[in-house]
Amino acid sequence: MSGAILTQGLRSPMRRLAGLRQAKSISKSVVHNETILVKNNNEFINKVMNNDKPVIVNFHAEWCEPCKILTPKLKELIEPLHNLDLAVVDVEDNAELVHAFEVKAVPAVIAIKNGLIVDKFIGLVDADMINNLIDRMSGKKKEDA
């Protein structure tokens, strides 16, 4: 397996998230075909960390050229699946989440299952790596396969 996927031991960012100040605005989630467009910290906790399904979180920016390739590809691959959600986080609007998840570059993709980070990669990776992550997270492929 390529070194582009940085697998760390299961760990929960809840301690760091707990330190985030309460969001001042209340907004409703924008959910479109299993894609969660994260607007604030509370929404992230409710829709991602407390989700019954695994979630692939895509940290992106409008100015990021590789993001313009990866984000639509992730939507295309994940939206048809009923057992996996995609959350999109704009790094410009969610600085506290960027800090909590130690995002140093975009695009950054973090896989979360049962409130734990189970996998991640940074940058535009090849299609096989993206497909393997989606297959593992959606249960199509065993995690050690």
CSV table of C-alpha atoms in Angstrom, one decimal:
chain,number,residue,atom,x,y,z
A,1,MET,CA,0.0,0.0,0.0
A,2,SER,CA,1.3,3.4,-0.9
A,3,GLY,CA,2.5,5.8,1.8
A,4,ALA,CA,-0.1,8.4,0.8
A,5,ILE,CA,-2.7,6.9,3.2
A,6,LEU,CA,-1.6,7.8,6.7
A,7,THR,CA,-3.3,5.3,8.9
A,8,GLN,CA,-3.1,6.1,12.6
A,9,GLY,CA,-4.4,4.1,15.5
A,10,LEU,CA,-8.1,4.7,16.2
A,11,ARG,CA,-8.4,7.9,18.0
A,12,SER,CA,-11.2,10.3,18.8
A,13,PRO,CA,-10.9,14.0,18.2
A,14,MET,CA,-13.8,14.5,20.7
A,15,ARG,CA,-11.5,16.0,23.3
A,16,ARG,CA,-10.3,18.6,20.9
A,17,LEU,CA,-13.9,19.1,19.5
A,18,ALA,CA,-15.2,19.6,23.1
A,19,GLY,CA,-12.9,22.6,23.4
A,20,LEU,CA,-14.4,24.3,20.4
A,21,ARG,CA,-16.6,27.2,21.3
A,22,GLN,CA,-20.3,26.9,20.6
A,23,ALA,CA,-21.3,28.0,17.2
A,24,LYS,CA,-23.1,31.4,17.3
A,25,SER,CA,-25.4,30.8,14.4
A,26,ILE,CA,-27.9,28.0,14.2
A,27,SER,CA,-28.2,26.5,10.8
A,28,LYS,CA,-30.0,23.5,9.3
A,29,SER,CA,-27.9,20.9,7.5
A,30,VAL,CA,-27.9,21.0,3.8
A,31,VAL,CA,-28.2,17.3,2.9
A,32,HIS,CA,-28.2,16.4,-0.8
A,33,ASN,CA,-28.0,12.7,-1.7
A,34,GLU,CA,-26.0,11.7,1.4
A,35,THR,CA,-23.6,14.7,1.2
A,36,ILE,CA,-23.4,16.8,4.3
A,37,LEU,CA,-22.2,20.4,3.7
A,38,VAL,CA,-20.8,21.3,7.1
A,39,LYS,CA,-21.6,24.9,8.2
A,40,ASN,CA,-20.4,24.9,11.8
A,41,ASN,CA,-18.9,22.9,14.7
A,42,ASN,CA,-22.2,21.7,16.2
A,43,GLU,CA,-23.4,20.5,12.9
A,44,PHE,CA,-20.1,18.6,12.4
A,45,ILE,CA,-20.5,16.9,15.8
A,46,ASN,CA,-24.2,16.1,15.2
A,47,LYS,CA,-24.0,15.0,11.5
A,48,VAL,CA,-20.5,13.4,11.4
A,49,MET,CA,-19.2,12.4,14.8
A,50,ASN,CA,-22.6,11.1,16.0
A,51,ASN,CA,-23.6,9.5,12.7
A,52,ASP,CA,-24.7,5.9,12.8
A,53,LYS,CA,-23.0,5.4,9.4
A,54,PRO,CA,-19.3,5.8,8.6
A,55,VAL,CA,-18.5,9.3,7.1
A,56,ILE,CA,-15.8,10.3,4.7
A,57,VAL,CA,-14.9,13.9,5.5
A,58,ASN,CA,-13.5,16.0,2.7
A,59,PHE,CA,-11.6,19.2,3.8
A,60,HIS,CA,-11.4,21.4,0.8
A,61,ALA,CA,-11.1,25.0,-0.4
A,62,GLU,CA,-12.6,26.8,-3.4
A,63,TRP,CA,-9.1,28.0,-4.5
A,64,CYS,CA,-7.7,24.5,-4.4
A,65,GLU,CA,-7.3,23.1,-7.9
A,66,PRO,CA,-6.9,19.4,-6.8
A,67,CYS,CA,-10.0,19.9,-4.6
A,68,LYS,CA,-12.0,20.7,-7.8
A,69,ILE,CA,-11.1,17.2,-9.1
A,70,LEU,CA,-11.5,15.3,-5.8
A,71,THR,CA,-14.7,16.7,-4.4
A,72,PRO,CA,-16.9,15.9,-7.4
A,73,LYS,CA,-15.3,12.4,-7.7
A,74,LEU,CA,-16.0,11.7,-4.0
A,75,LYS,CA,-19.6,12.9,-4.5
A,76,GLU,CA,-20.0,10.7,-7.6
A,77,LEU,CA,-18.7,7.6,-5.8
A,78,ILE,CA,-20.4,8.1,-2.4
A,79,GLU,CA,-23.8,9.6,-3.2
A,80,PRO,CA,-25.3,6.3,-4.6
A,81,LEU,CA,-24.3,4.4,-1.4
A,82,HIS,CA,-26.8,4.2,1.4
A,83,ASN,CA,-24.4,3.0,4.1
A,84,LEU,CA,-21.8,5.7,3.8
A,85,ASP,CA,-22.0,9.5,4.0
A,86,LEU,CA,-19.8,12.3,2.6
A,87,ALA,CA,-19.2,15.5,4.6
A,88,VAL,CA,-17.7,18.5,2.9
A,89,VAL,CA,-15.9,21.0,5.0
A,90,ASP,CA,-14.7,24.3,3.5
A,91,VAL,CA,-11.4,25.1,5.4
A,92,GLU,CA,-11.9,28.8,4.9
A,93,ASP,CA,-15.2,28.7,6.8
A,94,ASN,CA,-14.3,26.2,9.5
A,95,ALA,CA,-10.9,27.1,11.0
A,96,GLU,CA,-11.6,25.5,14.3
A,97,LEU,CA,-12.4,22.1,12.6
A,98,VAL,CA,-9.2,22.5,10.6
A,99,HIS,CA,-7.3,23.0,13.8
A,100,ALA,CA,-9.1,20.2,15.7
A,101,PHE,CA,-8.3,17.7,12.9
A,102,GLU,CA,-4.8,19.0,12.3
A,103,VAL,CA,-5.4,19.6,8.6
A,104,LYS,CA,-2.2,21.0,7.2
A,105,ALA,CA,-3.0,20.9,3.5
A,106,VAL,CA,-6.0,20.4,1.2
A,107,PRO,CA,-7.5,18.3,0.0
A,108,ALA,CA,-7.5,16.3,3.1
A,109,VAL,CA,-9.8,13.3,3.5
A,110,ILE,CA,-10.6,11.7,6.9
A,111,ALA,CA,-12.6,8.6,7.4
A,112,ILE,CA,-14.7,8.5,10.6
A,113,LYS,CA,-16.5,5.5,12.0
A,114,ASN,CA,-18.3,5.5,15.3
A,115,GLY,CA,-16.8,8.9,16.2
A,116,LEU,CA,-13.2,7.7,15.6
A,117,ILE,CA,-10.7,8.6,12.8
A,118,VAL,CA,-10.0,5.3,11.1
A,119,ASP,CA,-8.1,6.4,8.1
A,120,LYS,CA,-7.0,9.5,6.2
A,121,PHE,CA,-5.1,10.8,3.2
A,122,ILE,CA,-3.8,14.2,2.0
A,123,GLY,CA,-3.7,15.4,-1.6
A,124,LEU,CA,-5.0,14.0,-4.8
A,125,VAL,CA,-4.4,10.3,-4.7
A,126,ASP,CA,-5.0,7.7,-7.4
A,127,ALA,CA,-8.5,6.3,-8.1
A,128,ASP,CA,-7.6,2.8,-6.6
A,129,MET,CA,-6.8,4.3,-3.2
A,130,ILE,CA,-10.0,6.3,-3.2
A,131,ASN,CA,-12.1,3.3,-4.2
A,132,ASN,CA,-10.4,1.1,-1.6
A,133,LEU,CA,-11.2,3.6,1.1
A,134,ILE,CA,-14.8,3.8,0.0
A,135,ASP,CA,-15.1,0.0,-0.2
A,136,ARG,CA,-13.6,-0.5,3.3
A,137,MET,CA,-15.8,2.2,4.8
A,138,SER,CA,-19.0,1.1,3.1
A,139,GLY,CA,-18.4,-2.6,4.1
A,140,LYS,CA,-17.8,-3.8,0.5
A,141,LYS,CA,-14.3,-4.9,1.4
A,142,LYS,CA,-12.9,-6.2,4.7
A,143,GLU,CA,-10.7,-3.6,6.5
A,144,ASP,CA,-7.7,-5.9,6.5
A,145,ALA,CA,-8.1,-7.0,2.9
